[in-house]
Short mmCIF file of C-alpha atoms and ligand atoms in Angstrom, two decimals:
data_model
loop_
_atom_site.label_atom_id
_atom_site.label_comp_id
_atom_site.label_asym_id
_atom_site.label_seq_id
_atom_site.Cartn_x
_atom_site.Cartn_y
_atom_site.Cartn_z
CA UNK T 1218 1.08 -1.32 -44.23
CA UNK T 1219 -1.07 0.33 -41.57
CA UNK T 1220 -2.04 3.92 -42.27
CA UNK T 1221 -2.98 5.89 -39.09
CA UNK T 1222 -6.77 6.95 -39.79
CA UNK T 1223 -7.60 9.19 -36.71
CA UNK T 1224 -6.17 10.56 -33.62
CA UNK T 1225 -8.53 11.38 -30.61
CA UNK T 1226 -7.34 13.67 -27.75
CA UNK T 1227 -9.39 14.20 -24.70
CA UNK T 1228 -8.89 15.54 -20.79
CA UNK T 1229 -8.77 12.81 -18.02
CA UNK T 1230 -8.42 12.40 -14.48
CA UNK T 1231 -5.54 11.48 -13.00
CA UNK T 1232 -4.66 9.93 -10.11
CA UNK T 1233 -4.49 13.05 -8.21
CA UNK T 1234 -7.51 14.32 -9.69
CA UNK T 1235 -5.29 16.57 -11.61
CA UNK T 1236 -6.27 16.26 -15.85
CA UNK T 1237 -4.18 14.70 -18.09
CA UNK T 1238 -4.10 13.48 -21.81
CA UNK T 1239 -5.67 10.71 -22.95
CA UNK T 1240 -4.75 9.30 -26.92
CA UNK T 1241 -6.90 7.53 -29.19
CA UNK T 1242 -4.97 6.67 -32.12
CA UNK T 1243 -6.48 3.95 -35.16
CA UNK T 1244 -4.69 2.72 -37.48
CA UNK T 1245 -5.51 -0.03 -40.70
CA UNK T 1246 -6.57 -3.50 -39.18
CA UNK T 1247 -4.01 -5.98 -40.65
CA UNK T 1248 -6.30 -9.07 -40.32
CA UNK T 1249 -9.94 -7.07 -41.25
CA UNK T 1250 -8.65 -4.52 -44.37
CA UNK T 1251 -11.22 -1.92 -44.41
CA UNK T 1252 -11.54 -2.10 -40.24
CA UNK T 1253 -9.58 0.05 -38.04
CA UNK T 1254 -8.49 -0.37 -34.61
CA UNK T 1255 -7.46 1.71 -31.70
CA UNK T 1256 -4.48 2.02 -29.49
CA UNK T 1257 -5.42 3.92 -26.60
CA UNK T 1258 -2.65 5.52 -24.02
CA UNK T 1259 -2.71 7.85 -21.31
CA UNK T 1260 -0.07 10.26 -19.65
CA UNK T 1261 1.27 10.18 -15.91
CA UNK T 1262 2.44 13.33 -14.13
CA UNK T 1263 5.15 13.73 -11.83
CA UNK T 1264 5.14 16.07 -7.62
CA UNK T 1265 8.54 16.25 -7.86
CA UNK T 1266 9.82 16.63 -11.01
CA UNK T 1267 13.82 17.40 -12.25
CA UNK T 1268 13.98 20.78 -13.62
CA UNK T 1269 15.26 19.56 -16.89
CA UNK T 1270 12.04 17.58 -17.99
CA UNK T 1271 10.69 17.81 -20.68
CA UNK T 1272 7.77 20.41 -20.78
CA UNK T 1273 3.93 19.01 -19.42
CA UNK T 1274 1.81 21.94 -21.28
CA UNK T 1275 -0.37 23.12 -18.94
CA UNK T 1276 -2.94 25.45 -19.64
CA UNK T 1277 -2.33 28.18 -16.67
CA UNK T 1278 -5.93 28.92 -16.80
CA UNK T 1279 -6.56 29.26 -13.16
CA UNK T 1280 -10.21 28.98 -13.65
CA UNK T 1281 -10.03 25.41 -14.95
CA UNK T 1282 -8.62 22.84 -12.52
CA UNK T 1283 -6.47 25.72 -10.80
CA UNK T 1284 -4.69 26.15 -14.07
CA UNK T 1285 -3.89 22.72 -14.34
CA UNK T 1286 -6.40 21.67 -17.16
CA UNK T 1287 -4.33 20.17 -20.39
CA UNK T 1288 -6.43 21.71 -22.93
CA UNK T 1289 -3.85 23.56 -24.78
CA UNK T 1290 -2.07 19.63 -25.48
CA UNK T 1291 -5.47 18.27 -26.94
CA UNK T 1292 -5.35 20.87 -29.25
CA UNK T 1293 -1.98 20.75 -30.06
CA UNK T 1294 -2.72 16.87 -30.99
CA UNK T 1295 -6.16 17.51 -32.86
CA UNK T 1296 -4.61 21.16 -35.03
CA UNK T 1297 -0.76 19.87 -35.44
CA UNK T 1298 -0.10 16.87 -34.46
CA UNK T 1299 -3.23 14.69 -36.41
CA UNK T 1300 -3.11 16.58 -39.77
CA UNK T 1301 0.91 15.69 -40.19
CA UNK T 1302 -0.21 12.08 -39.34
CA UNK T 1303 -2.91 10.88 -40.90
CA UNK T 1304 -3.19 8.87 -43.88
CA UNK T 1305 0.28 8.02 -42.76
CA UNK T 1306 2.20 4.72 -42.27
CA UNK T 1307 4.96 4.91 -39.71
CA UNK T 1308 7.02 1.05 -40.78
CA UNK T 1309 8.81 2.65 -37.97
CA UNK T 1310 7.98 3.78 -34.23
CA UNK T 1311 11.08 5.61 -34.93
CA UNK T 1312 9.99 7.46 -37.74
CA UNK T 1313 6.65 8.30 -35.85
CA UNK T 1314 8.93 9.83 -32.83
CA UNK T 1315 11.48 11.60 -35.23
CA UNK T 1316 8.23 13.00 -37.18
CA UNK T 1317 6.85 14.26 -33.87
CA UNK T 1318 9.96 15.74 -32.87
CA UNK T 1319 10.12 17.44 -35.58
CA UNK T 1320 7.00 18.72 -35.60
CA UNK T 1321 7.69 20.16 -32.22
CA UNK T 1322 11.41 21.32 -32.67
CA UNK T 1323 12.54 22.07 -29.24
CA UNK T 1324 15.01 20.88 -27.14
CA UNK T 1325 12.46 20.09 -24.56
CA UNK T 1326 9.25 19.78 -26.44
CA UNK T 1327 8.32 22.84 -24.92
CA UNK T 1328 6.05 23.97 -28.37
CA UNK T 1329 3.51 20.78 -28.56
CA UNK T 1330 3.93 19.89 -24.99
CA UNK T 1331 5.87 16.08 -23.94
CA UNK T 1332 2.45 15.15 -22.77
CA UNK T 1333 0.44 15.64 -25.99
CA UNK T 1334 4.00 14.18 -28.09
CA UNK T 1335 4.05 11.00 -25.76
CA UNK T 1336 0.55 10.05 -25.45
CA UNK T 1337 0.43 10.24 -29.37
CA UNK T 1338 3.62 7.63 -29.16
CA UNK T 1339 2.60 5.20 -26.61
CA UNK T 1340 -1.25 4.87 -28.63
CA UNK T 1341 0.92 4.32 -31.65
CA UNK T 1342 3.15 1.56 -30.11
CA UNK T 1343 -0.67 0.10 -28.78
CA UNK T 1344 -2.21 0.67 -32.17
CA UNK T 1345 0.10 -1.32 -33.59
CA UNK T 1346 -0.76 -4.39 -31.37
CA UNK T 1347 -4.11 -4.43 -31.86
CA UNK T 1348 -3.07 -4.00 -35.85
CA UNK T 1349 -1.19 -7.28 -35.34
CA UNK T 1350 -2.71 -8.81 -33.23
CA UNK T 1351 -0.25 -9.32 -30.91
CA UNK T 1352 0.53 -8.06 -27.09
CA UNK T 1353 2.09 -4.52 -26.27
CA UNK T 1354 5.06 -5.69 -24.94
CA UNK T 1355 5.86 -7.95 -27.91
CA UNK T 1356 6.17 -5.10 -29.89
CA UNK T 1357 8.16 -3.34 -27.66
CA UNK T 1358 10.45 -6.29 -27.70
CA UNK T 1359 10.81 -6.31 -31.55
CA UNK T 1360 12.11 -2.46 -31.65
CA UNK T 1361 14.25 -3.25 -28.42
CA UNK T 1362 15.62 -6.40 -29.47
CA UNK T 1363 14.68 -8.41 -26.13
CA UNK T 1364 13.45 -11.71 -25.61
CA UNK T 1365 10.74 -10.19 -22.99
CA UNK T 1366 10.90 -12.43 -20.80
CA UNK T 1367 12.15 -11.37 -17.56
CA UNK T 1368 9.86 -10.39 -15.28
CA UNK T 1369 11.05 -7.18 -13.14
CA UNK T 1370 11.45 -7.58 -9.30
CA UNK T 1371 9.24 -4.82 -8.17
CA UNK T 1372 10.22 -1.69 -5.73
CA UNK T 1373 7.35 -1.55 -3.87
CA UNK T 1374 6.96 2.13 -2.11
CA UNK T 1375 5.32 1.21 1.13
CA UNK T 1376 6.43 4.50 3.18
CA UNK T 1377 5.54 7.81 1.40
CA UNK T 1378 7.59 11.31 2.90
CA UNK T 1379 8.70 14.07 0.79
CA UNK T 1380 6.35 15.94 -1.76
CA UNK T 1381 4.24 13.03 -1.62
CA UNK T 1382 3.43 13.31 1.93
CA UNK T 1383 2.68 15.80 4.39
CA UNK T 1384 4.07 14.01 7.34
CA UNK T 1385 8.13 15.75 7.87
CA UNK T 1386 9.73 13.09 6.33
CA UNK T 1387 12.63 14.30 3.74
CA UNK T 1388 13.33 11.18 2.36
CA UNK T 1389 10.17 10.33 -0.34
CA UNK T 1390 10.19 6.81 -0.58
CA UNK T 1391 11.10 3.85 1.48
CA UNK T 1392 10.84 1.00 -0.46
CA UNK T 1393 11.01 -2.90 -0.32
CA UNK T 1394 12.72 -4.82 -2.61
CA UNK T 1395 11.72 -8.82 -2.53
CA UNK T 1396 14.31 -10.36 -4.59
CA UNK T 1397 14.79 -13.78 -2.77
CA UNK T 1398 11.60 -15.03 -4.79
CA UNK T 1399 11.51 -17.83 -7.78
CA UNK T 1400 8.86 -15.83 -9.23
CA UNK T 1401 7.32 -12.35 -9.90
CA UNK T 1402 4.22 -13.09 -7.95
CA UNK T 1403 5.44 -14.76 -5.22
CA UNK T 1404 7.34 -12.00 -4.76
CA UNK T 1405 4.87 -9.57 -4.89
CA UNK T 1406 2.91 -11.44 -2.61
CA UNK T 1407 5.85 -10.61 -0.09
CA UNK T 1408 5.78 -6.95 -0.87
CA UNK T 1409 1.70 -6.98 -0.11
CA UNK T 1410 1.99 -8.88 3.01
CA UNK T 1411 4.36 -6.69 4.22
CA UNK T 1412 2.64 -3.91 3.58
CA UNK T 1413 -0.46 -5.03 5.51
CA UNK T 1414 1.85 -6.34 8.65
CA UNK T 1415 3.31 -2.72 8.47
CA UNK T 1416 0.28 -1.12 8.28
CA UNK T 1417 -1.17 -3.23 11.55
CA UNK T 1418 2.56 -1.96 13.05
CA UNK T 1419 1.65 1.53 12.72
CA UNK T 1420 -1.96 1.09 13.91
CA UNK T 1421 -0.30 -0.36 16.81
CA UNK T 1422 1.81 2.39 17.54
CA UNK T 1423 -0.69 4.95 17.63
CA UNK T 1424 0.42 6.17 14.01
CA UNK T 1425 -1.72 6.96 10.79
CA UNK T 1426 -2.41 4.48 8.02
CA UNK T 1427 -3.46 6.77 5.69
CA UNK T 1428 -1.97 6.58 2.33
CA UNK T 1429 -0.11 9.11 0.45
CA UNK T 1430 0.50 9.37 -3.56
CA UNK T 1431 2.06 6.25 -4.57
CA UNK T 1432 -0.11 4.08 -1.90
CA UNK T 1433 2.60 3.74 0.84
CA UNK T 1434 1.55 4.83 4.46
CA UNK T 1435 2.55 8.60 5.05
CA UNK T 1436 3.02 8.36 9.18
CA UNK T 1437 4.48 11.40 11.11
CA UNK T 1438 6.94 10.10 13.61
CA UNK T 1439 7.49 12.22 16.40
CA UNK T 1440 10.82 11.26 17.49
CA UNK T 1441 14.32 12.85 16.97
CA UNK T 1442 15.33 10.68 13.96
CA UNK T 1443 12.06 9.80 12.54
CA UNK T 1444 13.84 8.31 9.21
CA UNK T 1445 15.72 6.15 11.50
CA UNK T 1446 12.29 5.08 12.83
CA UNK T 1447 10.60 4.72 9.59
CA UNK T 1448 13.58 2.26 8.71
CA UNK T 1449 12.89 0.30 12.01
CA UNK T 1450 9.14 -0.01 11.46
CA UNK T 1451 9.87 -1.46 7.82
CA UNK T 1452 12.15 -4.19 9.26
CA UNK T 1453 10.00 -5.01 11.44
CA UNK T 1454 7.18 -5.53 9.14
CA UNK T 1455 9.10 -7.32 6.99
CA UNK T 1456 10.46 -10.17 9.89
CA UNK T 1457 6.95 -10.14 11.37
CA UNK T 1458 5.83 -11.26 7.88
CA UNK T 1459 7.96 -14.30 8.06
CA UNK T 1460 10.12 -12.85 5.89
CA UNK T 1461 14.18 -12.30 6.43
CA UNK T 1462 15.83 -8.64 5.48
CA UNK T 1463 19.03 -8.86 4.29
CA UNK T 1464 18.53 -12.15 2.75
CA UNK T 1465 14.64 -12.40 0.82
CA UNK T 1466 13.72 -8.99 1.17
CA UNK T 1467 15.58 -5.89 1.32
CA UNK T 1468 15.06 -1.86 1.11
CA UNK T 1469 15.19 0.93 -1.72
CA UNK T 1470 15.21 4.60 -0.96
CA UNK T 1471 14.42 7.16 -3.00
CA UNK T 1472 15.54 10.85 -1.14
CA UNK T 1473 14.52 12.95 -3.85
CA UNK T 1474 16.90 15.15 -2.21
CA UNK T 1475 16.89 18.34 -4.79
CA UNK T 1476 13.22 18.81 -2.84
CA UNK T 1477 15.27 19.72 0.61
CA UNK T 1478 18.20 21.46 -0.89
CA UNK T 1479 18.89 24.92 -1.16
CA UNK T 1480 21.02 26.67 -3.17
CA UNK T 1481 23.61 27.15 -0.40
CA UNK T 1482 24.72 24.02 -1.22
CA UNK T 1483 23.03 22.76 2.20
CA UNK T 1484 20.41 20.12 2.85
CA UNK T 1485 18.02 20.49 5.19
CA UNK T 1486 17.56 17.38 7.04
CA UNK T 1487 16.17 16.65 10.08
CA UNK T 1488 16.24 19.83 11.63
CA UNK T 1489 19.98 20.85 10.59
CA UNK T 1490 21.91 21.78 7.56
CA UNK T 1491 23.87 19.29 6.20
CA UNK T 1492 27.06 19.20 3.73
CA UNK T 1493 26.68 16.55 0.78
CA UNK T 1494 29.49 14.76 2.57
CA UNK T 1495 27.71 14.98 5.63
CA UNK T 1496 24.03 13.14 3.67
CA UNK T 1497 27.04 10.70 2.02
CA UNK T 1498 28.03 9.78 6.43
CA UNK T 1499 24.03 9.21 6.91
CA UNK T 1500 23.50 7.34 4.14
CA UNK T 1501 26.71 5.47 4.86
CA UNK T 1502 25.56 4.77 8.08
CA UNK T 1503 22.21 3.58 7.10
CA UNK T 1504 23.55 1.21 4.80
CA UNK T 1505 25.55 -0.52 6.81
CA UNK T 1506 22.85 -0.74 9.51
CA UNK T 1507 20.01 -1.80 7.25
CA UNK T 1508 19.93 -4.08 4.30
CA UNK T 1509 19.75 -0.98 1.72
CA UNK T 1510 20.74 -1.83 -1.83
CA UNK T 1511 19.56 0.81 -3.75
CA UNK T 1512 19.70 4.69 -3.49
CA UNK T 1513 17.60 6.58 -5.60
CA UNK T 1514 18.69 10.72 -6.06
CA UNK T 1515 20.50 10.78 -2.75
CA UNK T 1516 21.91 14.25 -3.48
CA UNK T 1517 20.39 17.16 -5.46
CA UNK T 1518 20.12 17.29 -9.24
CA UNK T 1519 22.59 20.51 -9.15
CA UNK T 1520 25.18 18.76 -6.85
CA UNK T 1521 26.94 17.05 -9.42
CA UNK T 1522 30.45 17.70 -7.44
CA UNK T 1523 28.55 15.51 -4.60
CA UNK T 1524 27.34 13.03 -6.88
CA UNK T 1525 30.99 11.99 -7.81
CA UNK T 1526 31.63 11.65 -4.15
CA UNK T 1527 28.78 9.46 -3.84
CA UNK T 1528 29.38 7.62 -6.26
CA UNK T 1529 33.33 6.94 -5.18
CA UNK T 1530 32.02 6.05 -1.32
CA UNK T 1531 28.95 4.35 -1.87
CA UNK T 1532 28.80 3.14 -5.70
CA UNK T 1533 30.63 -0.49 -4.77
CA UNK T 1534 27.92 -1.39 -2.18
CA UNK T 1535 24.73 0.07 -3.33
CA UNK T 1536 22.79 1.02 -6.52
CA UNK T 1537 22.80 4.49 -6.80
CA UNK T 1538 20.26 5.59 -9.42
CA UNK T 1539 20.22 9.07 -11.48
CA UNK T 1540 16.11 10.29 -11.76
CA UNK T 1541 16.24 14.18 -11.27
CA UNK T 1542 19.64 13.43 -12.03
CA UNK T 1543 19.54 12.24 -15.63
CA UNK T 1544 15.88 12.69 -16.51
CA UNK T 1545 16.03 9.59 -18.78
CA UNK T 1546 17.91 12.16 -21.28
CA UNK T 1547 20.64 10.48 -23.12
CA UNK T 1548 22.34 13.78 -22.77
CA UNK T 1549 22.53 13.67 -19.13
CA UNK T 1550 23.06 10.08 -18.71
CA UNK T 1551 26.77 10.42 -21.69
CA UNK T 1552 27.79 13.25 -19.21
CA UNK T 1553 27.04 11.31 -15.59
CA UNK T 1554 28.83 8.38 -17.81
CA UNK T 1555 32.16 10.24 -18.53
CA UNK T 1556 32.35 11.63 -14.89
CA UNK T 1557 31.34 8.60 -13.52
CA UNK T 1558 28.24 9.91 -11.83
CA UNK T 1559 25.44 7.38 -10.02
CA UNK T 1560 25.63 3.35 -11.75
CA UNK T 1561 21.52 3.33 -12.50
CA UNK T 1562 18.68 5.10 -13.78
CA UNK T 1563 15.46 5.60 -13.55
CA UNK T 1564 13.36 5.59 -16.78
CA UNK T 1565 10.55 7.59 -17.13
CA UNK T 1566 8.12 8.14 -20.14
CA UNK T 1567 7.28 11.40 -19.50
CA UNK T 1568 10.36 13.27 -19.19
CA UNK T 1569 11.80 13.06 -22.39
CA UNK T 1570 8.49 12.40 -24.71
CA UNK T 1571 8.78 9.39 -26.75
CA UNK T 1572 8.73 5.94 -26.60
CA UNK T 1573 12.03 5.95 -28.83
CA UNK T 1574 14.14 8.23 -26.88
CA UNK T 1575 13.30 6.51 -23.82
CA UNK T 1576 14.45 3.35 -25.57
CA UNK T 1577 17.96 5.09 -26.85
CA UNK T 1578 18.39 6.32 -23.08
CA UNK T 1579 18.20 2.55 -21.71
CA UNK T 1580 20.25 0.69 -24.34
CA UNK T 1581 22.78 3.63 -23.70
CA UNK T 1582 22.41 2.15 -19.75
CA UNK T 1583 22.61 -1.10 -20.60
CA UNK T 1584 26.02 -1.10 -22.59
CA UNK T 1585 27.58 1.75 -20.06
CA UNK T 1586 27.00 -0.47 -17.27
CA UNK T 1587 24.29 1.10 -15.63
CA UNK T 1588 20.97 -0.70 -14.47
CA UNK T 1589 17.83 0.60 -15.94
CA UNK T 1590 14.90 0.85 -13.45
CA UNK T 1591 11.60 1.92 -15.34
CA UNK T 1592 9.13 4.05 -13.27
CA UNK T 1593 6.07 5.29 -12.67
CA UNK T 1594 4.51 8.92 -11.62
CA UNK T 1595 3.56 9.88 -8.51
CA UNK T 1596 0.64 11.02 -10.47
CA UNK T 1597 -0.83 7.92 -12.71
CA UNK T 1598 -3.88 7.06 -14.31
CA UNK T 1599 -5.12 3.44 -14.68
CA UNK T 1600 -2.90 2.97 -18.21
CA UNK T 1601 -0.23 0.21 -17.63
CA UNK T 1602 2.10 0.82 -20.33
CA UNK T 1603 5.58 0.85 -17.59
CA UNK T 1604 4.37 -2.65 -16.83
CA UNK T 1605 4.48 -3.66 -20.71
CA UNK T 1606 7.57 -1.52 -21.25
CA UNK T 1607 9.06 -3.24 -18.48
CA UNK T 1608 8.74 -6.94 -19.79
CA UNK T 1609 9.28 -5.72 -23.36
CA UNK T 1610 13.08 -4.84 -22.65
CA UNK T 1611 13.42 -7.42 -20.33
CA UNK T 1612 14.44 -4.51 -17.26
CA UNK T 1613 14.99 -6.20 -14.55
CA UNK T 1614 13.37 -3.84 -12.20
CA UNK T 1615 10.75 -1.52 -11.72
CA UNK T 1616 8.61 0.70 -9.28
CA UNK T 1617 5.28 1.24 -9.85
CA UNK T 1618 3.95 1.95 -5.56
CA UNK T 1619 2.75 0.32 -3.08
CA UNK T 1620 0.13 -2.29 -2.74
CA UNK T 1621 -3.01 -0.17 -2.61
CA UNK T 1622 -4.05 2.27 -5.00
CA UNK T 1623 -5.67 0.91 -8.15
CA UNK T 1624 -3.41 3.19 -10.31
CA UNK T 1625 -0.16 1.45 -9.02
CA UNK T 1626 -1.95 -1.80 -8.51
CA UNK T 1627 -2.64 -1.78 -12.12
CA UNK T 1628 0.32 -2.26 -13.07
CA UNK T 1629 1.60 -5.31 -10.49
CA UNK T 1630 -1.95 -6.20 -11.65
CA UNK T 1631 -0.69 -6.44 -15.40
CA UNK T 1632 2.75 -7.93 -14.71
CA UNK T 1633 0.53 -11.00 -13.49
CA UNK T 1634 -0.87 -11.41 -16.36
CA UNK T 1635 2.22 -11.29 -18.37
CA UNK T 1636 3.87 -14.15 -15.95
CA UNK T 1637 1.09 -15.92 -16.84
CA UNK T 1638 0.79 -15.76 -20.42
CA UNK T 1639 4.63 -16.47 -20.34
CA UNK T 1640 4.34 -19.55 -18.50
CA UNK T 1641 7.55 -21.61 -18.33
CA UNK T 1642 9.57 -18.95 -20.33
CA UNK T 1643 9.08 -16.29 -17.77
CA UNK T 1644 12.49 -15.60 -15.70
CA UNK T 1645 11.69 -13.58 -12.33
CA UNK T 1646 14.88 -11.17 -12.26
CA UNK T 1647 15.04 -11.82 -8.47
CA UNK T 1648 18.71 -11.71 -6.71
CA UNK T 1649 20.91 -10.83 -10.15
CA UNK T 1650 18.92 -7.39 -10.65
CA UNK T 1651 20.97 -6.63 -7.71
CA UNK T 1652 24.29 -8.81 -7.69
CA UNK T 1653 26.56 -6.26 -8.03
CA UNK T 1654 25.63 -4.98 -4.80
CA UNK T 1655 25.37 -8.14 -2.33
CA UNK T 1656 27.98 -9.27 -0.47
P1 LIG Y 2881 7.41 12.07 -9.13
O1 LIG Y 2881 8.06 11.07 -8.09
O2 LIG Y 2881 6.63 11.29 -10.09
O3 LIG Y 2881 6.59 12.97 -8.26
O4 LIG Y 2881 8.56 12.80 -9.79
C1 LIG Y 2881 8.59 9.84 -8.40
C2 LIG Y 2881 10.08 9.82 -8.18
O5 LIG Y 2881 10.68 10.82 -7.76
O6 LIG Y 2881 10.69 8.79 -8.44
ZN1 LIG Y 2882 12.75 9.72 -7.83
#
């Protein structure tokens, strides 16, 4: 039995130089009794969030951190959230989420805030390593039932547009996918030497190699169909690497598309308004002229009709994952399910609040049919808790950025270590993360 002793709540920086929640959390020291020790866990925040999140409490005071400060969610941990806890033993992580839950009672966690709720879950999950002495992800893998050992092929974000860019792209993320690899870090050696080649393509061109959010170049191209170009550059970096797209390396998009719809049911792309069966023809189009196997909120959250059109034209040759879409809420996911909406989601922490529901909402996935991809935040701090989730369920992808930034690094950073400590056991997801989509 390990009794939580005290729960610590303070105000960090994120990646963004926004403030977010950091959790200190002891518990009883299995191996020393008398000693306590700490799981510690910090909170990621999301640009372009779906509107059915869960709620970030923010403290609107716009003369702290232009309202953004997250003061109102330490207190909700150190006046509600510690008194209910302490002196408690959780035998389950469940039990710990369902108590928080309740605690809360909202649909969307809109009273304590998903922030202060999660970081008080992920500490408790890290507590309990340290208790045990044994890794994060191993733990993980006893609630989930995994052997946690596959190592995720990583989507690595090396093109940033959208709300994460200020450069007139739509789409928000062109990604690369190296799956052709025997291993995790040989293929994320591909994704970094790509990234450099690309970013020596851009000088080239006369373009900026600045980076945006998630460490991917944010470039403004001038021409008539600058996603076209965008696509063109990353191929090209990719082949100039000594690399072959299509067969060792290929692309992941992420439009994030409710950010340029309107409610007129139009989306405005490229300098027109387009239908959602007109964005299906592009994307159509792009697929079959690049080597794009996964599709990431193509259409808006609200376009549901669309979706199923997607879905029917696209959904045999190309992952088509749910974020804004589902929100990694089981509720969402049973209802894109039954109408046959997107085949993958995205898993996020943060937008449903507990380490248990986001487990519920990827074994759901997982015996629907659906791939699980878990994520990270455009805004991110230097915890790497996606990377141990990741390897703890054995989910066989994930996208955590580019290959700068230490707050996306961190986490490649951290699935090094875990191929490492796995040795011959670890299995490098590679090519059958994506075999229902190759030809
Ligand atoms: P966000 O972006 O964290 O700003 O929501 C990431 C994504 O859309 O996948
Ligand atoms: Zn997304």
């Amino acid at each position: 039995m390990s009794k939580i002793r005290e729960i610590q709540a303070r105000e960090i920086l994120d990646s963004r130089g926004y403030p977010t929640i950091e959790v200190d959390l002891r518990v009883d020291d299995l191996k020393y009794p008398g000693e306590t020790v700490m799981g510690r866990a910090s909170v990621p925040s999301g640009a372009s969030t779906g509107e059915s999140e869960a709620l970030e409490l923010r403290d609107e005071n716009k003369k702290r951190y232009l309202g953004k400060g997250v003061l109102k969610a330490i207190e909700n941990v150190r006046n509600r959230i510690a008194p209910a806890l302490i002196g408690r033993d959780f035998p389950l992580q469940s039990l710990l989420d369902d108590t928080l839950r309740d605690l809360d009672g909202t649909p969307y966690k809109s009273r304590l805030g998903a922030n202060s709720i999660l970081g008080v879950s992920m500490a408790y999950i890290r507590a309990q390593a340290a208790s045990k002495r044994v890794w994060t992800e191993e733990i993980l893998a006893s609630i989930f039932k995994s052997s946690a050992t596959t190592l995720p092929v990583p989507l690595m974000n090396i093109l940033n547009g959208g709300k994460h860019a200020e450069n007139g792209l739509a789409i928000q993320e062109f990604m690369i996918i190296p799956a052709g690899f025997h291993q995790f870090s040989e293929a994320l050696r591909a994704g970094a030497e790509i990234f450099h080649r690309l970013k020596k393509i851009l000088h080239d061109q006369g373009l900026s190699t600045g980076v945006g959010d998630e460490g991917g170049f944010a470039p403004t191209f001038e021409g008539e169909k600058p996603h076209e170009q965008a696509l063109l550059v990353i191929m090209q970096a990719i082949s100039d690497s000594g690399y072959q797209p299509g067969k060792n390396v290929f692309i992941a998009l992420d439009a994030a598309a409710s950010e340029f719809w309107d409610k007129k049911n139009a989306y405005r792309f490229e300098g027109n308004l387009l239908s959602s069966a007109d964005m299906i023809s592009v994307y159509a189009r792009w697929i079959k002229e690049f080597p794009i196997l996964s599709l990431e909120d193509g259409l808006s959250e609200h376009d549901w009709t669309g979706w199923s059109r997607l879905t029917e034209t696209l959904g045999s040759s190309c992952q088509l994952v749910g974020d804004d879409l589902f929100v990694t809420n089981p509720t969402f996911l049973k209802q894109g399910i039954e109408k046959k909406v997107a085949n993958s989601i995205l898993i996020k922490l943060n937008q449903i609040g507990t380490v248990t529901e986001t487990l519920e909402t990827m074994k759901l996935a997982s015996h629907s049919g659906y791939q699980t991809i878990i994520s990270h935040r455009s805004g991110e701090t230097e915890d790497t808790f996606i990377a141990d989730l990741a390897v703890g369920t054995d989910c066989q992808q994930i996208k955590t950025g580019s290959a700068s930034r230490t707050d996306r690094t961190a986490k490649y950073n951290q699935l090094l270590r875990l191929e490492e400590r796995l040795g011959e056991k670890a299995r490098f997801a590679g090519y059958s993360a994506f075999k229902r989509w190759m030809s």
